[in-house]
Amino acid sequence: MSIKAPKAFKWNQYLVNGQLKNWAGDFETVYSPMGEELENGKVDKIVLGEAPLLSTEVGMEALEAAKAAYNHGRGAWPTASSEDRIAALEHFLELMISKREEVSQLLMWEIAKNEQASYQEFDRTVDYIRDTLNEYKQMERDGSRIGNKDGMLSQIRRGPLGVVLCLGPYNYPLNETFCLLIPALLMGNTVIFKPAKYGVLLLTPLVEAFQKAFPAGVVNFVFGRGRTLAGPMMATGDIDVLALIGNSKSSNALVAQHPKPNRLRQILGLEAKNPAIVFADANLDTAVQETVKGALSYNGQRCTALKIIFVHRSVADNFVTKLSTAVDALALDHPLRNPVLTPLPERKKVPEMEAYVKDALAHGAKQVNQRGGRINDTSFFPAVLYPVTMDMRIFHEEQFGPVVPVVVFDDLEEVMESVAASDYGQQCSLFSENQSTIAYAVDNMVNQVCRVNINASCQRGPDYLPFTGRKDSAVGTLSVHDALRSFSIRTLVAASVNQKDLVRDVLRNGESNFMTTDYLL
Ligand code: G3H
């Protein structure tokens, strides 16, 4: 089957203050990680289109629009009734659903996520928005009552924080971005959103939906480089929330530019080095199957990927043989054919993976599977490295790609020492069929990471579960429920009971959106 690339297009718009404006400055060419095979056997790059590289001035325009719409918390959006905000989000959702095909296809072509997973990312995001709306309604219902205790009447709700700068990642360019954007909006914040370096065009079919569904200035959508747009915005001190999924190097650099960092709320999903620990009493087939899934789904480009595998010496050789066979049996192909492995969108990724392998081999590891290594400029077949030791870079660094390091251990204490020394603390996976082993390991791990998975790979979902991390892996907690809390603050009205008549009149006359006991149906 010959695969036809989609027709390239030049996207030249951005959304600021409710207006779709045309950009006539610099653009970047967007290439697909997949090449096109030519008749002469050579592979040609596929151009998907062009995207704007907006200037700092445009970034500032977006910031001013978001500030004006927020108006120090007095703007129409932050003071809107919950019904009005829900109606806007529902309108957006309806418009978004009509773009499923376009967005999912672009997602696949732009970041090489297999077709099935690309559609799943879209559908999961739609479900997330629906669940968030339901959770928000419940939160509002809980806030629709007056407390009366110790001679004090009170009404407690959650209020917005201000202007949010939202920066998403390339690996989940739709889902992870919207898991920030949607709760931020629903809570009454105003937003400036900029996509990552890769995974840009797939968001363009949704720009108009943002324009139609939200009042002017509530969502501002810009395109370009972080250092041109995000850095200068942070330097003004006018960003109240930095919502970023990426790495700590970028978030630290941005936070350092904010003149009043104590006023800045950070909601960050950062890098991780999630370990799998395979004990002597593990079911090795389960451990291998989950390791392959955990380490190599979407080529290991997930923050939750298993990035280091500790195996007990008594089963290590057996485990590694089975793992190598399972890895070598994987297909690396065009995402349209739905393989596990696909090309890599980051242009420097293949040499980075090669460098990890070279460093490990120089320090005594072997590449134990046969197929591992470079295929072309954007494809790298996973390399299984064994035995990996602390002298190797891959032991400490997040590879975020298709290299699987296997470390041998004799006693859990050795693993615990390296987990304690690691800069990361997101999740781990334990493999054992023995309850004592699991009980002991769980108690050792729960205070090192924020989710312990038993006989299963690490993952973020289902989305009602809290997603967070220790150390350099995260700031704040995300989930359908927690994200609404992360993007808001508790705020209340209090009055002595001797003000009962006045409070009753305010509630009865229905002029306040905050002081109301109307039950949201
Ligand atoms: O990149 C990190 C993602 O949050 C991982 O999500 O576990 O659903 O793949 P996932």
XYZ file of C-alpha atoms and ligand atoms in Angstrom:
531
model
C 0.000 0.000 0.000
C 1.498 3.326 -0.949
C 0.874 5.982 1.656
C -0.090 9.450 0.553
C 0.955 12.384 2.695
C -1.691 15.039 3.404
C -1.700 18.278 1.423
C 0.659 20.838 2.961
C -0.832 24.117 4.206
C 0.474 27.421 5.492
C -1.145 28.463 8.766
C -0.781 32.203 9.191
C -3.223 33.106 11.958
C -3.121 33.655 15.696
C -5.859 34.465 18.200
C -5.516 37.553 20.363
C -8.319 39.416 22.129
C -10.987 37.443 20.295
C -9.617 38.307 16.871
C -8.006 35.972 14.386
C -5.108 38.010 13.062
C -2.888 37.335 10.081
C 0.862 37.037 10.520
C 3.208 38.218 7.799
C 6.573 37.737 9.538
C 8.771 34.638 9.868
C 7.468 31.098 9.507
C 8.906 27.681 10.200
C 8.498 24.715 7.904
C 6.832 21.740 9.560
C 8.185 18.366 8.418
C 6.733 14.973 9.144
C 9.074 12.514 10.900
C 8.008 10.088 8.154
C 9.733 10.289 4.820
C 8.380 9.509 1.397
C 10.094 6.714 -0.497
C 11.086 7.783 -3.992
C 11.373 5.555 -7.053
C 15.164 5.745 -6.902
C 15.078 4.232 -3.400
C 15.910 7.532 -1.662
C 13.668 8.954 1.035
C 12.364 12.472 0.667
C 11.227 14.686 3.532
C 7.496 15.330 3.728
C 6.507 18.953 4.300
C 3.260 19.212 6.231
C 3.063 22.973 6.158
C 4.260 26.172 7.733
C 3.550 27.711 11.123
C 4.111 31.298 12.317
C 7.095 32.304 14.417
C 5.432 35.230 16.148
C 7.404 38.137 17.567
C 7.789 39.222 21.182
C 5.476 42.186 20.420
C 2.665 39.822 19.441
C 3.307 37.829 22.623
C 2.919 41.022 24.624
C -0.313 41.807 22.796
C -1.622 38.391 23.859
C -0.567 39.028 27.443
C -2.314 42.425 27.487
C -5.490 40.839 26.108
C -5.454 38.117 28.790
C -4.817 40.734 31.502
C -7.636 42.938 30.268
C -10.079 40.022 30.137
C -9.108 39.064 33.686
C -9.125 42.696 34.849
C -7.713 41.845 38.275
C -10.441 39.266 38.810
C -13.254 41.729 37.974
C -13.569 40.877 34.264
C -16.701 39.327 32.796
C -15.112 35.835 32.641
C -13.681 35.532 36.181
C -16.966 36.848 37.617
C -19.253 34.927 35.242
C -21.828 32.524 36.635
C -20.951 28.865 36.568
C -23.776 28.316 34.048
C -22.168 30.777 31.634
C -18.741 29.175 31.903
C -20.193 25.709 31.479
C -22.143 26.856 28.411
C -18.951 28.249 26.820
C -17.044 25.009 27.458
C -19.929 22.926 26.122
C -20.001 25.059 22.992
C -16.254 24.579 22.584
C -16.580 20.825 23.046
C -19.216 20.611 20.332
C -17.000 22.548 17.905
C -13.969 20.479 18.878
C -15.711 17.152 18.262
C -16.466 18.249 14.693
C -12.671 18.459 14.099
C -11.844 14.907 15.280
C -10.712 13.628 11.918
C -8.562 16.620 10.984
C -6.855 16.908 14.383
C -6.190 13.173 14.793
C -4.740 12.831 11.291
C -2.467 15.838 11.721
C -1.406 14.517 15.121
C -0.354 11.256 13.507
C 1.517 12.892 10.631
C 3.207 15.501 12.769
C 4.446 13.547 15.773
C 4.285 9.987 14.379
C 1.935 8.590 16.993
C 0.259 5.532 15.540
C -3.147 6.151 14.018
C -5.109 4.287 16.638
C -3.344 6.086 19.497
C -3.837 9.441 17.743
C -7.612 8.979 17.642
C -7.486 7.644 21.214
C -5.710 10.811 22.310
C -8.508 12.888 20.793
C -11.273 10.778 22.350
C -9.586 10.654 25.736
C -9.403 14.442 25.681
C -13.092 14.770 24.846
C -13.906 12.422 27.742
C -11.619 14.437 29.999
C -13.479 17.648 29.156
C -16.856 16.020 29.839
C -15.629 14.594 33.155
C -14.157 17.973 34.091
C -17.490 19.681 33.421
C -19.266 17.180 35.679
C -16.670 17.581 38.404
C -16.931 21.363 38.177
C -20.709 21.197 38.511
C -20.307 19.135 41.671
C -17.776 21.610 43.034
C -20.176 24.480 42.345
C -23.050 22.598 43.986
C -20.882 22.086 47.061
C -20.235 25.829 47.124
C -23.919 26.753 46.793
C -24.670 26.781 50.480
C -24.272 29.046 53.448
C -22.470 27.737 56.521
C -23.649 28.876 59.952
C -21.267 28.138 62.786
C -19.997 29.984 65.868
C -22.147 33.011 65.064
C -20.704 33.300 61.562
C -22.398 32.909 58.202
C -20.063 31.926 55.390
C -20.043 30.889 51.783
C -16.919 29.200 50.457
C -16.127 28.679 46.791
C -13.048 28.315 44.615
C -11.980 31.372 42.653
C -9.575 31.889 39.736
C -5.902 32.811 40.092
C -5.384 35.152 37.133
C -3.501 34.988 33.850
C -2.249 31.499 32.972
C 0.625 30.847 30.578
C 0.021 27.353 29.248
C 2.819 25.449 27.509
C 2.145 21.886 26.415
C 4.456 19.029 25.378
C 4.946 17.441 21.948
C 4.233 13.847 23.015
C 0.634 14.501 24.051
C 0.129 17.781 22.215
C -3.633 17.675 22.563
C -4.371 15.709 25.709
C -1.807 17.055 28.131
C -2.280 20.594 26.916
C -6.049 20.476 27.290
C -5.730 18.832 30.714
C -4.249 22.196 31.739
C -6.173 24.576 29.525
C -9.721 23.344 30.172
C -9.688 23.340 33.989
C -7.846 26.681 33.960
C -10.634 28.227 31.857
C -13.482 26.630 33.731
C -12.222 28.068 37.013
C -12.371 31.587 35.538
C -8.726 32.223 34.635
C -7.699 33.749 31.319
C -5.090 31.977 29.228
C -2.249 32.451 26.788
C -1.486 29.186 25.076
C 1.542 28.272 22.971
C 2.101 24.794 21.484
C 5.430 22.958 21.812
C 8.110 22.959 19.102
C 6.656 19.809 17.503
C 2.940 19.108 17.250
C 1.799 22.561 16.151
C -0.354 22.237 13.040
C -2.674 19.692 14.658
C -3.963 22.424 16.963
C -4.777 24.882 14.203
C -8.216 23.385 13.371
C -9.248 24.305 16.932
C -8.230 27.963 16.952
C -11.543 29.102 15.498
C -13.431 27.014 18.055
C -11.678 28.919 20.837
C -12.567 32.192 19.152
C -16.234 31.267 18.786
C -16.763 29.701 22.201
C -15.047 32.169 24.543
C -15.342 35.923 25.114
C -12.547 38.138 23.740
C -9.215 37.803 25.527
C -10.144 34.723 27.567
C -8.105 32.400 25.323
C -5.165 33.793 23.375
C -3.434 31.367 21.043
C 0.117 32.129 19.890
C 2.715 30.210 17.857
C 6.494 30.351 17.968
C 9.511 29.947 20.178
C 9.464 29.937 23.955
C 12.409 32.297 24.283
C 10.724 34.898 22.049
C 7.252 34.605 23.531
C 7.175 32.932 26.948
C 10.380 34.403 28.437
C 9.440 38.062 27.885
C 5.907 37.425 29.205
C 7.328 35.967 32.413
C 9.718 38.914 32.784
C 6.765 41.337 33.046
C 5.678 39.679 36.294
C 2.099 39.632 34.962
C 1.811 35.865 34.623
C 0.019 34.442 37.674
C 0.215 30.750 36.786
C 2.820 28.849 34.789
C 1.225 25.622 33.554
C 3.867 23.607 31.761
C 4.375 20.009 30.783
C 7.974 19.586 29.720
C 11.303 19.584 31.497
C 12.659 21.295 34.578
C 15.357 23.098 32.578
C 12.695 25.057 30.696
C 10.465 25.639 33.719
C 13.383 26.773 35.904
C 14.548 29.180 33.199
C 11.047 30.660 32.902
C 10.451 30.935 36.630
C 13.836 32.645 37.041
C 12.646 35.425 34.731
C 9.584 36.226 36.855
C 10.376 39.219 39.111
C 7.974 38.051 41.852
C 8.213 34.247 41.854
C 6.332 34.009 45.157
C 3.255 35.311 43.316
C 3.565 32.693 40.628
C 1.702 29.426 40.967
C 3.464 26.612 39.163
C 1.642 23.600 37.799
C 4.327 21.468 36.225
C 4.627 17.968 34.823
C 8.331 17.346 34.322
C 10.834 14.590 33.566
C 10.959 11.204 35.265
C 13.050 8.052 35.443
C 10.408 5.537 36.476
C 11.988 2.241 37.586
C 10.621 -1.261 37.161
C 11.784 -3.656 39.868
C 11.637 -7.315 38.885
C 11.977 -9.524 41.961
C 13.139 -13.146 42.070
C 9.538 -14.290 42.574
C 8.105 -12.361 39.623
C 6.152 -13.889 36.785
C 8.766 -13.148 34.123
C 6.349 -13.288 31.214
C 4.168 -10.627 32.810
C 7.245 -8.580 33.714
C 8.567 -8.743 30.153
C 5.220 -7.928 28.574
C 4.674 -4.910 30.853
C 8.275 -3.755 30.482
C 7.953 -3.721 26.704
C 4.688 -1.814 26.939
C 5.938 0.529 29.647
C 9.330 1.248 28.112
C 8.440 1.342 24.439
C 4.840 2.457 23.837
C 5.187 5.481 21.590
C 8.930 4.711 21.455
C 9.413 5.492 25.145
C 8.448 9.141 24.589
C 6.175 9.325 27.624
C 6.962 10.942 30.939
C 5.476 7.831 32.562
C 7.612 5.402 30.524
C 9.671 2.785 32.374
C 13.148 4.230 31.946
C 15.271 1.877 34.050
C 14.693 -1.808 34.788
C 16.164 -3.367 37.946
C 16.185 -7.171 37.868
C 17.156 -9.585 40.624
C 20.370 -11.427 39.780
C 18.754 -14.867 40.102
C 16.394 -14.162 37.172
C 18.337 -11.505 35.272
C 19.733 -13.624 32.409
C 16.402 -15.300 31.829
C 14.538 -11.967 31.928
C 16.965 -10.306 29.527
C 16.728 -13.157 27.009
C 12.934 -12.968 27.024
C 12.982 -9.155 26.891
C 15.375 -9.075 23.914
C 13.235 -11.545 21.994
C 10.069 -9.558 22.733
C 11.677 -6.253 21.729
C 13.116 -7.652 18.498
C 9.661 -8.942 17.584
C 8.195 -5.402 17.584
C 7.333 -3.703 14.330
C 8.702 -0.269 13.513
C 6.619 1.153 10.722
C 4.537 4.010 9.428
C 1.977 5.087 12.059
C -0.849 4.408 9.618
C -0.087 0.683 9.971
C -0.456 0.950 13.770
C 2.887 -0.503 14.885
C 4.198 -0.068 18.453
C 7.315 1.682 17.150
C 7.310 4.662 14.824
C 9.737 7.396 13.687
C 10.860 10.007 16.215
C 9.669 13.621 15.839
C 12.629 15.281 17.596
C 15.347 15.729 14.995
C 18.212 15.199 17.449
C 16.762 12.055 19.022
C 18.526 9.388 16.948
C 22.056 10.697 17.701
C 21.066 11.098 21.359
C 20.009 7.441 21.550
C 23.221 6.408 19.776
C 25.259 8.367 22.323
C 23.545 6.562 25.233
C 24.348 3.197 23.668
C 27.946 4.162 22.917
C 28.520 5.422 26.470
C 27.021 2.272 28.009
C 29.101 -0.011 25.770
C 32.251 1.935 26.677
C 31.488 1.290 30.351
C 30.964 -2.443 30.021
C 27.328 -3.000 29.027
C 26.292 -5.001 25.981
C 23.508 -4.370 23.566
C 21.739 -7.683 23.994
C 19.053 -7.545 21.327
C 19.978 -7.918 17.684
C 17.954 -5.260 15.921
C 18.784 -2.234 18.098
C 20.196 0.910 16.492
C 19.768 3.608 13.840
C 17.572 2.898 10.864
C 17.625 6.383 9.381
C 17.625 10.021 10.515
C 14.299 9.728 12.343
C 14.036 6.022 13.152
C 15.894 4.115 15.852
C 15.111 0.503 16.714
C 15.105 0.046 20.525
C 18.377 -1.066 22.097
C 18.293 -3.257 25.234
C 21.431 -2.584 27.306
C 22.672 -5.045 29.948
C 24.167 -4.978 32.521
C 23.833 -1.234 33.101
C 25.706 0.296 36.043
C 25.904 3.638 37.821
C 28.920 4.639 35.681
C 26.719 5.029 32.645
C 24.718 8.126 31.675
C 21.634 6.067 30.895
C 21.502 5.008 34.570
C 20.834 8.599 35.695
C 19.412 10.544 32.765
C 15.936 10.509 31.290
C 16.339 9.051 27.783
C 12.755 9.812 26.646
C 13.245 7.423 23.769
C 13.822 3.815 22.680
C 16.716 2.605 24.859
C 15.981 0.064 27.614
C 18.649 -0.165 30.342
C 18.613 -3.269 32.554
C 20.418 -3.204 35.927
C 21.128 -6.252 38.114
C 20.474 -6.124 41.873
C 20.998 -8.524 44.769
C 19.185 -6.677 47.525
C 16.343 -4.112 47.380
C 18.546 -1.762 49.441
C 20.750 -1.185 46.366
C 17.702 -0.143 44.363
C 16.437 2.077 47.174
C 19.772 3.870 47.352
C 19.684 4.748 43.689
C 16.016 5.740 43.851
C 16.838 8.048 46.772
C 19.780 9.542 44.878
C 17.710 10.117 41.725
C 16.443 13.612 40.893
C 13.070 12.140 39.957
C 10.135 10.603 41.794
C 7.061 10.056 39.648
C 6.056 6.348 39.609
C 7.464 2.822 39.740
C 6.411 -0.704 38.792
C 6.902 -3.720 41.052
C 6.933 -7.239 39.660
C 6.411 -10.123 42.091
C 3.726 -12.696 42.797
C 4.554 -12.893 46.490
C 2.473 -10.821 48.914
C 5.353 -10.309 51.394
C 7.658 -9.071 48.660
C 4.997 -6.663 47.387
C 4.049 -5.433 50.868
C 7.678 -4.724 51.756
C 8.450 -3.052 48.428
C 5.279 -0.921 48.461
C 6.136 0.452 51.894
C 9.638 1.257 50.714
C 8.520 2.940 47.497
C 5.386 4.946 48.365
C 7.367 7.801 49.871
C 9.872 7.887 47.000
C 7.376 8.191 44.157
C 3.704 9.163 43.844
C 2.270 5.996 42.331
C 3.334 2.387 42.769
C 2.050 -0.015 40.110
C 1.841 -3.713 40.928
C 2.643 -6.141 38.094
C 1.811 -3.406 35.595
C 3.663 -0.673 33.732
C 3.415 2.972 34.812
C 0.761 5.254 33.374
C -1.089 8.463 33.993
C -4.634 7.179 33.550
C -7.377 6.676 34.362
C -7.716 10.431 34.623
C -9.606 10.486 37.913
C -6.426 9.295 39.666
C -4.020 11.951 40.971
C -1.037 12.481 38.693
C 1.970 14.086 40.323
C 5.587 13.490 41.278
C 8.261 14.238 43.838
C 11.565 16.117 43.426
C 12.121 17.352 39.846
C 9.233 15.337 38.404
C 6.285 17.655 39.103
C 4.844 20.621 40.937
C 1.134 20.377 41.777
C -1.312 17.583 41.167
C -3.447 16.890 38.128
C -6.540 14.733 37.726
C -10.079 15.567 36.695
C -10.751 16.750 40.253
C -7.293 17.980 41.295
C -6.692 20.144 38.217
C -9.743 22.251 39.080
C -8.245 22.775 42.518
C -4.758 23.465 41.163
C -6.062 26.305 38.961
C -8.053 27.974 41.729
C -7.926 29.195 45.299
C -10.477 29.035 48.089
C -12.237 32.340 48.555
C -15.162 33.089 50.821
C -17.689 35.596 52.068
C -18.219 35.793 55.835
C -20.712 37.766 57.921
C -21.860 37.740 61.506
C -25.306 36.188 62.055
C -26.587 39.640 62.883
C -26.263 40.315 59.118
C -28.732 37.519 58.365
C -31.380 39.763 56.796
C -28.895 41.407 54.445
C -27.391 38.066 53.419
C -30.880 36.679 52.797
C -31.779 39.655 50.596
C -28.625 39.284 48.511
C -29.374 35.605 47.986
C -33.056 36.208 47.196
C -32.496 38.988 44.719
C -29.985 36.921 42.728
C -27.736 39.824 41.722
C -24.473 38.168 42.766
C -22.869 35.290 40.853
C -20.775 34.361 43.888
C -23.344 34.758 46.667
C -25.991 32.414 45.367
C -27.436 29.183 46.676
C -28.966 28.242 43.310
C -28.427 24.538 42.793
C -26.756 23.733 39.494
C -28.816 21.061 37.753
O 4.109 12.047 29.005
C 3.488 11.775 30.030
C 2.054 11.424 30.003
O 1.320 12.063 31.012
C 1.847 9.975 30.122
O 0.557 9.640 30.056
O 0.726 7.353 30.987
O -1.275 8.076 29.691
O 0.909 7.705 28.542
P 0.208 8.095 29.800
